[in-house]
PDB file of C-alpha atoms in Angstrom:
ATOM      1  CA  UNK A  26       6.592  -0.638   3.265  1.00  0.00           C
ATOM      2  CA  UNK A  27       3.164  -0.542   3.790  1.00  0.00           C
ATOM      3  CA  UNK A  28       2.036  -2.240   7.335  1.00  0.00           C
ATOM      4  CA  UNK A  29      -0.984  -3.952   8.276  1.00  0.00           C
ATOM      5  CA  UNK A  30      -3.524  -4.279  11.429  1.00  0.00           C
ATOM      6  CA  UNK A  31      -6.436  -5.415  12.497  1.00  0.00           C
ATOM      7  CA  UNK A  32      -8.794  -2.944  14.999  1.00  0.00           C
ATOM      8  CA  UNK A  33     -11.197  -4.604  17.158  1.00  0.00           C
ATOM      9  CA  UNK A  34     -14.560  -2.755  16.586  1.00  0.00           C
ATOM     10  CA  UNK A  35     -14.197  -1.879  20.677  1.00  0.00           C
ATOM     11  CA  UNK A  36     -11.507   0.844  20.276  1.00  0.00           C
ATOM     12  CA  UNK A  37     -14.296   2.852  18.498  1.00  0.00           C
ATOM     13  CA  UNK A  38     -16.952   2.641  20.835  1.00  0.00           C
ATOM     14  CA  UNK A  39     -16.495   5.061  24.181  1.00  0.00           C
ATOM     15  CA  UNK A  40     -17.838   2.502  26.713  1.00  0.00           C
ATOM     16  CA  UNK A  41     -14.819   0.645  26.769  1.00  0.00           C
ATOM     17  CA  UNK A  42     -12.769   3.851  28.157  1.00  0.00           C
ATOM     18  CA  UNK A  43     -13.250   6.148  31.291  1.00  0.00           C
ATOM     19  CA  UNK A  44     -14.971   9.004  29.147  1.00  0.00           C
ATOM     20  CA  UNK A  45     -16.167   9.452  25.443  1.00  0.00           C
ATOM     21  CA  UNK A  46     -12.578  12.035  25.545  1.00  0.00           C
ATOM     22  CA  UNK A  47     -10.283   9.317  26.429  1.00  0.00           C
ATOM     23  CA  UNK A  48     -11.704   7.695  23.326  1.00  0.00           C
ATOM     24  CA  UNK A  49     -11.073  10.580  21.090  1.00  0.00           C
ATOM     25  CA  UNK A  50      -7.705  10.647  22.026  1.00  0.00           C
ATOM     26  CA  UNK A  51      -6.806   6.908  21.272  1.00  0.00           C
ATOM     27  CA  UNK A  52      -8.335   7.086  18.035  1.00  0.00           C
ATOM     28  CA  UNK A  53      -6.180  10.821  17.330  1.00  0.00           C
ATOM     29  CA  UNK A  54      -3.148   8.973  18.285  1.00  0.00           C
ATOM     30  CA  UNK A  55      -3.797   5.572  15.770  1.00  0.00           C
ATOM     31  CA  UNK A  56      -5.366   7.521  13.256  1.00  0.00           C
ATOM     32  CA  UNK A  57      -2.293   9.358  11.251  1.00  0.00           C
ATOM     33  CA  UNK A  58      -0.317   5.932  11.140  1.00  0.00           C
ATOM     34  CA  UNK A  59      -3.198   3.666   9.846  1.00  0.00           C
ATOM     35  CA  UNK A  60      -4.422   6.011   7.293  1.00  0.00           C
ATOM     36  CA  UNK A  61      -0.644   7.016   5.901  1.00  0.00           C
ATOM     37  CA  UNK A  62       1.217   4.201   6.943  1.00  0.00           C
ATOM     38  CA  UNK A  63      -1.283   1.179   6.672  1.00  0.00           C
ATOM     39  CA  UNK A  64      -3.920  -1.079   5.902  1.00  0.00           C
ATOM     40  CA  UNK A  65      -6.694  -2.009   8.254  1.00  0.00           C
ATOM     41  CA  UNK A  66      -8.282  -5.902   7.888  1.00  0.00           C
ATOM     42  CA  UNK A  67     -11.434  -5.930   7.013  1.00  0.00           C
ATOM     43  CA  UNK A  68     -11.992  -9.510   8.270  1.00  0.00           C
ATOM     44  CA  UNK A  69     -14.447 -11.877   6.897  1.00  0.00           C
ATOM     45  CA  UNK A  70     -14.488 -10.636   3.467  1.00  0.00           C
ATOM     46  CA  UNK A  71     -15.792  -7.235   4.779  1.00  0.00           C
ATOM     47  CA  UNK A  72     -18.336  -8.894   7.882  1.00  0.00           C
ATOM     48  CA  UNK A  73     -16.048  -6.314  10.336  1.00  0.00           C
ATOM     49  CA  UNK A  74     -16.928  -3.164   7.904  1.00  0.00           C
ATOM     50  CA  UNK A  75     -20.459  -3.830   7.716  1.00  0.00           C
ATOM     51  CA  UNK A  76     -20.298  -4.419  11.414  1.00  0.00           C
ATOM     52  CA  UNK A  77     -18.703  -1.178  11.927  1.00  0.00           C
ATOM     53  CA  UNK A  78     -21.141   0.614   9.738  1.00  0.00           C
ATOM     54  CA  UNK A  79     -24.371  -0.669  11.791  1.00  0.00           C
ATOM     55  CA  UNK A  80     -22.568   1.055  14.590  1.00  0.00           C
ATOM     56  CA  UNK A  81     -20.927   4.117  13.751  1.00  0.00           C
ATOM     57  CA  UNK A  82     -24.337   6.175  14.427  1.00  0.00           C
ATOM     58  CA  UNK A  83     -24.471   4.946  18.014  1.00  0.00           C
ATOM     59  CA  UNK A  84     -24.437   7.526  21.094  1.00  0.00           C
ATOM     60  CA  UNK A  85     -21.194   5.563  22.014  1.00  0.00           C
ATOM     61  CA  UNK A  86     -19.165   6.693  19.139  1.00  0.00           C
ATOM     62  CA  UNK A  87     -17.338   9.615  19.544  1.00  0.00           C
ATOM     63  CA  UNK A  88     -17.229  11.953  16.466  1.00  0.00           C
ATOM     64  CA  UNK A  89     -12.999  11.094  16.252  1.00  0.00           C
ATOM     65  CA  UNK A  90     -14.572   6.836  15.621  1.00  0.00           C
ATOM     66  CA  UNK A  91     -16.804   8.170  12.978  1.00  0.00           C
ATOM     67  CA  UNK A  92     -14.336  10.425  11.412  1.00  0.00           C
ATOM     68  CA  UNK A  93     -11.509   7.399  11.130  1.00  0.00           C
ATOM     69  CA  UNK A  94     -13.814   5.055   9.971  1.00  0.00           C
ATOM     70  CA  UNK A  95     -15.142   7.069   7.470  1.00  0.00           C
ATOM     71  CA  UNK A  96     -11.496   7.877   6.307  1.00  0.00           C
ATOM     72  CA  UNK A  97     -11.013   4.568   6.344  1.00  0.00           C
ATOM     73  CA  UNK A  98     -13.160   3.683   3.936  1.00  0.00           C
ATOM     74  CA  UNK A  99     -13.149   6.835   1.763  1.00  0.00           C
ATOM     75  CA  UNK A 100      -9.018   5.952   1.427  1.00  0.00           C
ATOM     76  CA  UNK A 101      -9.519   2.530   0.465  1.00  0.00           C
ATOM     77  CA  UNK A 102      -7.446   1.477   3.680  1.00  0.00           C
ATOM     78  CA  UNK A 103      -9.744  -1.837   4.165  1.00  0.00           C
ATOM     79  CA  UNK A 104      -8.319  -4.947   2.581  1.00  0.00           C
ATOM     80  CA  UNK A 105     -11.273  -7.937   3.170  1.00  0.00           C
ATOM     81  CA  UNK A 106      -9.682 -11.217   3.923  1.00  0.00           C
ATOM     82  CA  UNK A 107     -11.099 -14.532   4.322  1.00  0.00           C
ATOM     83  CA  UNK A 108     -13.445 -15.759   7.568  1.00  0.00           C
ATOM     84  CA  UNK A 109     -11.494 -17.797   9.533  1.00  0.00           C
ATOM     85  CA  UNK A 110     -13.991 -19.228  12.130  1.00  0.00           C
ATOM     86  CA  UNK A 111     -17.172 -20.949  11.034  1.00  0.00           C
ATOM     87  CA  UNK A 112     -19.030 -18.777  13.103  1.00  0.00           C
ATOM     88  CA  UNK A 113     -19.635 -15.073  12.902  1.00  0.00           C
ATOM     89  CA  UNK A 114     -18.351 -12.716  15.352  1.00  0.00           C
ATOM     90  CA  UNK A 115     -20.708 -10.890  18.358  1.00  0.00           C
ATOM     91  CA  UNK A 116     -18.575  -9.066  20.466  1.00  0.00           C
ATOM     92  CA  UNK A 117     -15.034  -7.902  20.474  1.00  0.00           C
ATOM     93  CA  UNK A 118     -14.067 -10.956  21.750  1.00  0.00           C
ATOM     94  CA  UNK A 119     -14.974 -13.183  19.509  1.00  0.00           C
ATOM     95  CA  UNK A 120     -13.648 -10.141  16.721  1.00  0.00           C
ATOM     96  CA  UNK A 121      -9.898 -10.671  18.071  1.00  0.00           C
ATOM     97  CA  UNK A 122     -10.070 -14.455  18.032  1.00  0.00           C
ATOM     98  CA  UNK A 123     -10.869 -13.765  14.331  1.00  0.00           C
ATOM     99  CA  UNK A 124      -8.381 -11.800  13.979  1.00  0.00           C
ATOM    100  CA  UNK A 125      -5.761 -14.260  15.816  1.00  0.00           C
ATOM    101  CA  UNK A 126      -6.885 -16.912  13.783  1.00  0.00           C
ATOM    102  CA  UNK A 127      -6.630 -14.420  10.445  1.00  0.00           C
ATOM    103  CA  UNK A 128      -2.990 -13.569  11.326  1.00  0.00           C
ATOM    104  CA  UNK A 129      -1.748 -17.289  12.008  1.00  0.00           C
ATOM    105  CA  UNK A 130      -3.247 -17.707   8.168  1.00  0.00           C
ATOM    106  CA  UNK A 131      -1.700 -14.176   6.993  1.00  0.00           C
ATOM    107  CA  UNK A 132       0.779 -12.594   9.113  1.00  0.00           C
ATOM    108  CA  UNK A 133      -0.156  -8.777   9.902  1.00  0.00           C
ATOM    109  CA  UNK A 134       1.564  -6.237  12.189  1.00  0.00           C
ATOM    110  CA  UNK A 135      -0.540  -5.986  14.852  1.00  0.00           C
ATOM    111  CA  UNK A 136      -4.054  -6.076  16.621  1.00  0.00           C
ATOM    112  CA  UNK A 137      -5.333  -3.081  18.406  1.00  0.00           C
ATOM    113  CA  UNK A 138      -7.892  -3.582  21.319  1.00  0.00           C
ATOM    114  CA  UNK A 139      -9.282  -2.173  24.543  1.00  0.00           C
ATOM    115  CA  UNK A 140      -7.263  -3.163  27.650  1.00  0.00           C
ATOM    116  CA  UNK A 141     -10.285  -5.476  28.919  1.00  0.00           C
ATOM    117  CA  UNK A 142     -10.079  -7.851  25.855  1.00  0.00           C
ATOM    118  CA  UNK A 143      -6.392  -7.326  25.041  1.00  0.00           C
ATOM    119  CA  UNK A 144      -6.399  -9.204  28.772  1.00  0.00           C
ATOM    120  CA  UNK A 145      -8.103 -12.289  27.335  1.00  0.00           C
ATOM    121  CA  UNK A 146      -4.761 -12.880  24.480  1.00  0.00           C
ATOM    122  CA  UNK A 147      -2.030 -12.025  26.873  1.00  0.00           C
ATOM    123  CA  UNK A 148      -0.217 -15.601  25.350  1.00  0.00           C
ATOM    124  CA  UNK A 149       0.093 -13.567  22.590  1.00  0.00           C
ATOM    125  CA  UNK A 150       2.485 -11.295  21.304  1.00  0.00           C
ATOM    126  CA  UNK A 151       0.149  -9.311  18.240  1.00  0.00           C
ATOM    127  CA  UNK A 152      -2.436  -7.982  20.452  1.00  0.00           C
ATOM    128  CA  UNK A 153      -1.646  -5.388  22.111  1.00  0.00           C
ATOM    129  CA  UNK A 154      -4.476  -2.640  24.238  1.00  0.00           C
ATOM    130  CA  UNK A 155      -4.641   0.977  22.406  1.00  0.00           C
ATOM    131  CA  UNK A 156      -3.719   2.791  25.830  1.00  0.00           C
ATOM    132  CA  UNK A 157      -0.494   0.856  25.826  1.00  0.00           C
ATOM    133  CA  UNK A 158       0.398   0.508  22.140  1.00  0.00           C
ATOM    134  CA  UNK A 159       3.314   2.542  22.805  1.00  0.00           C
ATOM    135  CA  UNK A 160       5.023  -0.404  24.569  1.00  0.00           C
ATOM    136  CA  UNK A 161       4.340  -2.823  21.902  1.00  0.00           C
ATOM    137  CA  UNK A 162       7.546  -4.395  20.193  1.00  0.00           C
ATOM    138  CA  UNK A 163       5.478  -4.653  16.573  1.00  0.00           C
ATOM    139  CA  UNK A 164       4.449  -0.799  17.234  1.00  0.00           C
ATOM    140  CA  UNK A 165       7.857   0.112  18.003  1.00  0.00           C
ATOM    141  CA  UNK A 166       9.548  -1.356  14.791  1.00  0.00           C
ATOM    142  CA  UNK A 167       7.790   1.240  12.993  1.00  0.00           C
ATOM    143  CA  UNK A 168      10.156   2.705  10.013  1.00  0.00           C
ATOM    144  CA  UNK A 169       9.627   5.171   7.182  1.00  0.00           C
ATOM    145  CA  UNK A 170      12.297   3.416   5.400  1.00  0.00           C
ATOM    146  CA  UNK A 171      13.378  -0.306   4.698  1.00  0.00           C
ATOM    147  CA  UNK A 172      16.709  -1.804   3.639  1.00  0.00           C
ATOM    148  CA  UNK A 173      16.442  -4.749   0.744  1.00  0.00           C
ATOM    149  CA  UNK A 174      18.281  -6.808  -2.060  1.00  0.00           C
ATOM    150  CA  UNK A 175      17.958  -5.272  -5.233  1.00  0.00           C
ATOM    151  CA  UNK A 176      16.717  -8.335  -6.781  1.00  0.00           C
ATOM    152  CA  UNK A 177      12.957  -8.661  -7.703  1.00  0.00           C
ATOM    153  CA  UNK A 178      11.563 -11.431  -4.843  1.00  0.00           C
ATOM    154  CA  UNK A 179      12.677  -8.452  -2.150  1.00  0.00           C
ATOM    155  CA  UNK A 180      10.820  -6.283  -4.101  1.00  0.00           C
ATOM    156  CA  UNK A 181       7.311  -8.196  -4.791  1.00  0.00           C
ATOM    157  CA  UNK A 182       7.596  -9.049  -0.617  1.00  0.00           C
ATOM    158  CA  UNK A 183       7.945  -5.588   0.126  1.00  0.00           C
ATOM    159  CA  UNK A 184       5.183  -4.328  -2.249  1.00  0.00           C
ATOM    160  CA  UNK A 185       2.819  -6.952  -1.801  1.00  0.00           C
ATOM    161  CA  UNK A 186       0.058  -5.222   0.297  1.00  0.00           C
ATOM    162  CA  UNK A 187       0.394  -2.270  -2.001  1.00  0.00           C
ATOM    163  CA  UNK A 188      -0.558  -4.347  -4.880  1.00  0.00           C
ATOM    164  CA  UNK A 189      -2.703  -5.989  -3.558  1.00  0.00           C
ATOM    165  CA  UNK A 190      -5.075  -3.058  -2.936  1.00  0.00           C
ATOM    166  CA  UNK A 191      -3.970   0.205  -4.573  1.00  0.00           C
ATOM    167  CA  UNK A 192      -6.327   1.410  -7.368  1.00  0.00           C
ATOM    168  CA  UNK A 193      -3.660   3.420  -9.223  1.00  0.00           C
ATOM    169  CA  UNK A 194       0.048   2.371  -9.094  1.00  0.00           C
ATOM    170  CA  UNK A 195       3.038   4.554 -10.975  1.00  0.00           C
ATOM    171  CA  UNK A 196       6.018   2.808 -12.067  1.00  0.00           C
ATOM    172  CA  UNK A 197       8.591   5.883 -12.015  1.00  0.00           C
ATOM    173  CA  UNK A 198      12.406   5.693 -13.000  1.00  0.00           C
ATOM    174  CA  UNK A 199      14.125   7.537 -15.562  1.00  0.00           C
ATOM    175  CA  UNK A 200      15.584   4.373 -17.572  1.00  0.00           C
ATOM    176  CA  UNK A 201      12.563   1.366 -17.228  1.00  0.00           C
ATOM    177  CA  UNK A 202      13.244  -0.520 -20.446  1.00  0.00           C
ATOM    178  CA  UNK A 203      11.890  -3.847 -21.020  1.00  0.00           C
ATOM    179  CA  UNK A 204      15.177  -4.568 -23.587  1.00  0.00           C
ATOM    180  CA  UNK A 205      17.664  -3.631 -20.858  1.00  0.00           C
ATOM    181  CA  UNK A 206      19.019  -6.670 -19.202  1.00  0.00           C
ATOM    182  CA  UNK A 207      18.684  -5.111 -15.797  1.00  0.00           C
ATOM    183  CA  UNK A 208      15.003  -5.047 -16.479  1.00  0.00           C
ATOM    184  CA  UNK A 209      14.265  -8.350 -17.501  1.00  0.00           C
ATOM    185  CA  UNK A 210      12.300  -8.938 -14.390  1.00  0.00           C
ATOM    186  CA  UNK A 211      10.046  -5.945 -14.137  1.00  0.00           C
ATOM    187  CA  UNK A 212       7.245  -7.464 -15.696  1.00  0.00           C
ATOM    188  CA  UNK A 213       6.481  -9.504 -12.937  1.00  0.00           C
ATOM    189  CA  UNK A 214       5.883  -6.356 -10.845  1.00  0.00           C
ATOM    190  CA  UNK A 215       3.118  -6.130 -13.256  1.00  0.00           C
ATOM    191  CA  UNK A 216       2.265  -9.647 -13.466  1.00  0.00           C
ATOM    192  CA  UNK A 217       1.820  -9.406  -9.502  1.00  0.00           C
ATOM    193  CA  UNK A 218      -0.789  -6.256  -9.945  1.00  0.00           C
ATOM    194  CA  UNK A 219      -3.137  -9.053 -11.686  1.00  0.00           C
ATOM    195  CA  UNK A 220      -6.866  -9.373  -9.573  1.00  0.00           C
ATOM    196  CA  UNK A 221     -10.528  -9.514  -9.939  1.00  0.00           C
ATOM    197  CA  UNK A 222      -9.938  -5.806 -10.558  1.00  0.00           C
ATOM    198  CA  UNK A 223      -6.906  -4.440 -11.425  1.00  0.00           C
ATOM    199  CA  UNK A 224      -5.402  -0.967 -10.671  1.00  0.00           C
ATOM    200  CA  UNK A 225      -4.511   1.760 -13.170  1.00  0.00           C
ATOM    201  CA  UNK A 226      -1.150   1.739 -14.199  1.00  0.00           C
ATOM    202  CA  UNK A 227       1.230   3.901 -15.579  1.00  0.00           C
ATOM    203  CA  UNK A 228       4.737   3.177 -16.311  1.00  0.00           C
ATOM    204  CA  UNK A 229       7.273   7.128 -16.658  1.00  0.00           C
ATOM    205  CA  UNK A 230      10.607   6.905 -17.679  1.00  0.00           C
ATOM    206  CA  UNK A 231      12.745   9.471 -19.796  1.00  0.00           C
ATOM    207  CA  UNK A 232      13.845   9.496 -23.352  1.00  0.00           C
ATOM    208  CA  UNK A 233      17.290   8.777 -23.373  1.00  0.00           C
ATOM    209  CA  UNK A 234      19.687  10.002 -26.203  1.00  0.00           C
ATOM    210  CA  UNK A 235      19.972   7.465 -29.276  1.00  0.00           C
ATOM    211  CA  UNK A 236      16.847   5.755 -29.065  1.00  0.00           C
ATOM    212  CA  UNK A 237      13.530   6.921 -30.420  1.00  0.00           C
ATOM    213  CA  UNK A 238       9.801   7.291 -28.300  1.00  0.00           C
ATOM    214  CA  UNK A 239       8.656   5.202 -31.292  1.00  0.00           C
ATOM    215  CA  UNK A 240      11.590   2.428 -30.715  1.00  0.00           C
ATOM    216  CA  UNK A 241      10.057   2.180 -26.632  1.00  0.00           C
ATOM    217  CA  UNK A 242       6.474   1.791 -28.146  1.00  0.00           C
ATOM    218  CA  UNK A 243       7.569  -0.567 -30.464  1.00  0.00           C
ATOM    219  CA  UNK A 244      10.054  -2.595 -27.133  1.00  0.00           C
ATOM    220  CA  UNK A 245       7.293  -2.200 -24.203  1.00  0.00           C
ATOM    221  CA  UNK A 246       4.721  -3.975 -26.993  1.00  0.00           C
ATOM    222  CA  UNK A 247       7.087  -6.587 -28.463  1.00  0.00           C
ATOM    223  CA  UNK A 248       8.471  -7.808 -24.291  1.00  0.00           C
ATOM    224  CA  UNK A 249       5.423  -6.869 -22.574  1.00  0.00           C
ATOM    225  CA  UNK A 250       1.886  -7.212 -24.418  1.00  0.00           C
ATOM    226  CA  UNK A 251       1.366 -11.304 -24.103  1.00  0.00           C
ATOM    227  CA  UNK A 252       2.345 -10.779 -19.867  1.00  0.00           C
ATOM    228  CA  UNK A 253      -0.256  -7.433 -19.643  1.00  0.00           C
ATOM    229  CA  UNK A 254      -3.059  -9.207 -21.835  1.00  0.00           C
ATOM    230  CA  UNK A 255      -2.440 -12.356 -20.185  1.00  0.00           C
ATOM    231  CA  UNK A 256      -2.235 -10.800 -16.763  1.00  0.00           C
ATOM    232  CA  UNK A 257      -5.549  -8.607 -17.798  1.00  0.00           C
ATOM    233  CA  UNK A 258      -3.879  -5.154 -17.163  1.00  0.00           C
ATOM    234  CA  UNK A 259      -3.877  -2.002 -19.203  1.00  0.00           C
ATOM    235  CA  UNK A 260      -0.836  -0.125 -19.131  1.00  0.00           C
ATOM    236  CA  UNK A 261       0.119   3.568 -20.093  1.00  0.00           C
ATOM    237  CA  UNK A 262       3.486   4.367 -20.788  1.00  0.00           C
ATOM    238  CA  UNK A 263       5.039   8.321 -20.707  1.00  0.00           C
ATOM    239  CA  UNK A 264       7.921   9.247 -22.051  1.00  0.00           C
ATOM    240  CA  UNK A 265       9.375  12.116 -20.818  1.00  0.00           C
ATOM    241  CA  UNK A 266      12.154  14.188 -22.052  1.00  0.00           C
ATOM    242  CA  UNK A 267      14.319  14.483 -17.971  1.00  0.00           C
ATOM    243  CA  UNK A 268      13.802  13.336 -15.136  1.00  0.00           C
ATOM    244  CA  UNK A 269      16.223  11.896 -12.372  1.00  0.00           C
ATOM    245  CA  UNK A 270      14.461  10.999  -9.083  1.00  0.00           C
ATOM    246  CA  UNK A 271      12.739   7.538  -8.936  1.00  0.00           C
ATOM    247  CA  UNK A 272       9.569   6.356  -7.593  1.00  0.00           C
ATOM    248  CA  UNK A 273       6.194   3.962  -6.789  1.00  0.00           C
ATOM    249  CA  UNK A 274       3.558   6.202  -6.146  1.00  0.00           C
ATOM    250  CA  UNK A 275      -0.227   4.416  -5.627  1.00  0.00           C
ATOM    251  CA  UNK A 276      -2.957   6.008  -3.333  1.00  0.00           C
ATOM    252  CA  UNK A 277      -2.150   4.069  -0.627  1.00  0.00           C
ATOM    253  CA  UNK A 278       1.180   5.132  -0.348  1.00  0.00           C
ATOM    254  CA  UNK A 279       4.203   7.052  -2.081  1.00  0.00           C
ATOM    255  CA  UNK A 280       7.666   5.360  -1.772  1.00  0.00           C
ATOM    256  CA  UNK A 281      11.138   7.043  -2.857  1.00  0.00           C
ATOM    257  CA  UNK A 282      13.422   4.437  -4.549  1.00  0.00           C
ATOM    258  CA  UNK A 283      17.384   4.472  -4.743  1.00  0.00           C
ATOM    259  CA  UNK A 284      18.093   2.473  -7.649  1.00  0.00           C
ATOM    260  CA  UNK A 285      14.361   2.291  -9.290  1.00  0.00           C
ATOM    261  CA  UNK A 286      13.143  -0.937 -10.614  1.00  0.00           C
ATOM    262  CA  UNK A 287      16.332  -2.223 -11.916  1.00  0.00           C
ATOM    263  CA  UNK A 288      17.894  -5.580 -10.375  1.00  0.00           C
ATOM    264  CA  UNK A 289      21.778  -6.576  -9.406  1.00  0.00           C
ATOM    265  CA  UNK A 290      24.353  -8.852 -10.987  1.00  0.00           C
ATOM    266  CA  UNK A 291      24.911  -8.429  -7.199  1.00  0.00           C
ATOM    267  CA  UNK A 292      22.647 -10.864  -5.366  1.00  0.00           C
ATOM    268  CA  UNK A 293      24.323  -9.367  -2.005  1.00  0.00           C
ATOM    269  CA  UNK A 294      23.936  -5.784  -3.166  1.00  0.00           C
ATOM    270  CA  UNK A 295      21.814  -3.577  -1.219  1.00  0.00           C
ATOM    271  CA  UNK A 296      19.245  -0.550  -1.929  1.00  0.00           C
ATOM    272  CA  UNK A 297      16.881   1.436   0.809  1.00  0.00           C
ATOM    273  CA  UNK A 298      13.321   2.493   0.039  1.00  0.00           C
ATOM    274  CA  UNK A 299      11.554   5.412   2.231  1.00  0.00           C
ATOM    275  CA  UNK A 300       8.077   6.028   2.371  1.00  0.00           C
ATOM    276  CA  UNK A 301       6.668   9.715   1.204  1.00  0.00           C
ATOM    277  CA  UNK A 302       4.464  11.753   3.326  1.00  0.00           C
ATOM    278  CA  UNK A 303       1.430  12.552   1.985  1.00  0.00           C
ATOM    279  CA  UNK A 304       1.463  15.943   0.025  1.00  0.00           C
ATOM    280  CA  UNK A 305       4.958  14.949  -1.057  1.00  0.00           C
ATOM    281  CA  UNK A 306       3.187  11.808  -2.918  1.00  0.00           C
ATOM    282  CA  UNK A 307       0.582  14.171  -3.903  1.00  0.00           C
ATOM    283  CA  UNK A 308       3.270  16.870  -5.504  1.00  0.00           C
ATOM    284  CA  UNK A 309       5.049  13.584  -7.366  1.00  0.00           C
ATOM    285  CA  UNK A 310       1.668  12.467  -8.167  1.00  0.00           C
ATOM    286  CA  UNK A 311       0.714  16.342 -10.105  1.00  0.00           C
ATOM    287  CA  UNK A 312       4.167  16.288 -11.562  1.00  0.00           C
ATOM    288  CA  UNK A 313       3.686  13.368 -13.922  1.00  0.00           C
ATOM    289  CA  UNK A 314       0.086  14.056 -14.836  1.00  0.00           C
ATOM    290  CA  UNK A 315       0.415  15.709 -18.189  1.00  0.00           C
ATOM    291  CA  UNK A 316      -2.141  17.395 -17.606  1.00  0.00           C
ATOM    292  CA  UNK A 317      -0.749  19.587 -15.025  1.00  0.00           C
ATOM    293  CA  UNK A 318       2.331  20.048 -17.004  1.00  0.00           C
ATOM    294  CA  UNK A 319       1.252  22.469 -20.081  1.00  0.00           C
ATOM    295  CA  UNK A 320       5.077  22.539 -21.161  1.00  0.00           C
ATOM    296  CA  UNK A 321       5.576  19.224 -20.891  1.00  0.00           C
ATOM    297  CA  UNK A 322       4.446  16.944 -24.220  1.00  0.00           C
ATOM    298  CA  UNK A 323       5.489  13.711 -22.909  1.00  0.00           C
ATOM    299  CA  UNK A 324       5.209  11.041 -25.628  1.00  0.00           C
ATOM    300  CA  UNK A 325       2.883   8.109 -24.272  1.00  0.00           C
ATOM    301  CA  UNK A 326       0.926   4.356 -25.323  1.00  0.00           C
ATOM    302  CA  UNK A 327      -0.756   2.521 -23.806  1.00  0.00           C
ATOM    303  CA  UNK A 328      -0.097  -1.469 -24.092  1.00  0.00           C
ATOM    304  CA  UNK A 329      -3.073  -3.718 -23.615  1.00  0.00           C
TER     305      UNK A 329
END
């Protein structure tokens, strides 16, 4: 659901275009997909931010380079990965062979360049030039929505990148219970949130008729405290009294969920996932924050 690239510090910089306008342009066209539909690489465990940074105050940037790289980073769209080569980068060409090499370790989407150094990797097919993205098969396959097996492996593959760098993560859907036998696997969606620092979670799901809030506190705490201690996560759990729709929301991206978090008897058995715009994440995001709901009392713990 949520898609990866690499940009070659290049794109940002006007000399590699006709005019500082062309520039502009390219970056207006990139920016809305990177910043609500992806991650950027941040290769060499953050070498091309700090890279980027030295420049961004240059004559060369355009105020559109400044303005997506410091969205960029304000979002928390940069993942750092591993160096690759043994020696650092000094030009954008030596940036895309890092980013060649970074891909054939950890596939990504794509790698967006100037048309000058896209020339240098035509044997490959994941860089593509900015002024001809259009074209590009992995740009192309774009989709705000994704078919999968309801069975937890589909699920981890699909939210791996959001786990891997979202600092807040919602678990939404009306009947999460770690008791159910449809749920038995949802705590390795947790277990999968575990890192050097782990996001703020909260797990919402609706009291259901003939059980008590007390009876969840005293479930989520008996199935699930020895994977969050052991996974070093602190969980908060709401119990609200309706709700039907389910959800992931992070700040990296919103995505609306057919079935929820609940797996098939049906290894063959489909379910489709679409990814939220922005304010509609935002107005899911208000919705369960009890704060914002002054008639709302859900009941809530927190398991740690």
């Amino acid at each position: 659901m949520l898609t990866e690239y690499a940009l070659m510090p290049d794109i940002f910089d006007s000399s590699g275009y006709s005019s500082p306008e062309v520039c502009s342009i390219r970056m207006e066209y990139i920016k809305d997909v990177v910043l609500q539909e992806g991650l950027v690489r941040d290769l060499r465990n953050g070498e091309w931010r700090r890279y980027l940074a030295a420049k961004k105050d240059e004559d060369c940037w355009p105020s559109r380079s400044r303005e997506l790289f410091k969205k960029l980073v304000k979002q928390n769209r940069l993942r750092p990965v591993p160096s690759v080569s043994d020696k650092p980068p000094s030009d954008a060409i030596s940036w895309c062979h890092e980013a060649v090499a970074s891909h054939a370790k950890d596939p990504l989407n794509g790698i967006i360049t100037t048309q000058s150094v896209a020339a240098e990797f035509a044997s490959t097919n994941i860089v593509s030039p900015i002024d001809k993205i259009y074209s590009a098969t992995w740009w192309q396959d774009r989709s705000p929505s994704v078919r999968l097996h309801r069975k937890t492996d589909d699920y981890l593959r699909h939210l791996k990148l959001v786990f891997a760098q979202a600092n807040s993560i919602m678990f939404i859907d009306p009947y999460i219970d770690p008791v159910k036998h449809n749920y038995r696997e949802f705590y390795k969606l947790l277990v999968a949130c575990r890192r050097e620092l782990p996001p703020e979670i909260e797990i919402h799901l609706c009291h259901l008729d003939g059980i008590k809030p007390s009876q969840y506190k005293e479930d989520f705490e008996r199935e699930l405290s020895k994977t969050i201690q052991e996974a070093g996560l602190t969980v908060k759990v709401f119990i609200w009294n309706k709700f039907h729709d389910r959800y992931l929301i992070s700040n990296v991206i919103g995505i609306k969920l057919s079935n929820g978090f609940d797996i098939s008897k049906n290894s063959d058995e489909m379910t489709t996932w679409g990814r939220l715009g922005r304010d509609d994440r935002d107005d899911i995001q208000r919705e369960f924050d009890p704060a914002s709901q002054p008639n709302q009392r859900p009941y809530q713990f927190t398991v740690s």
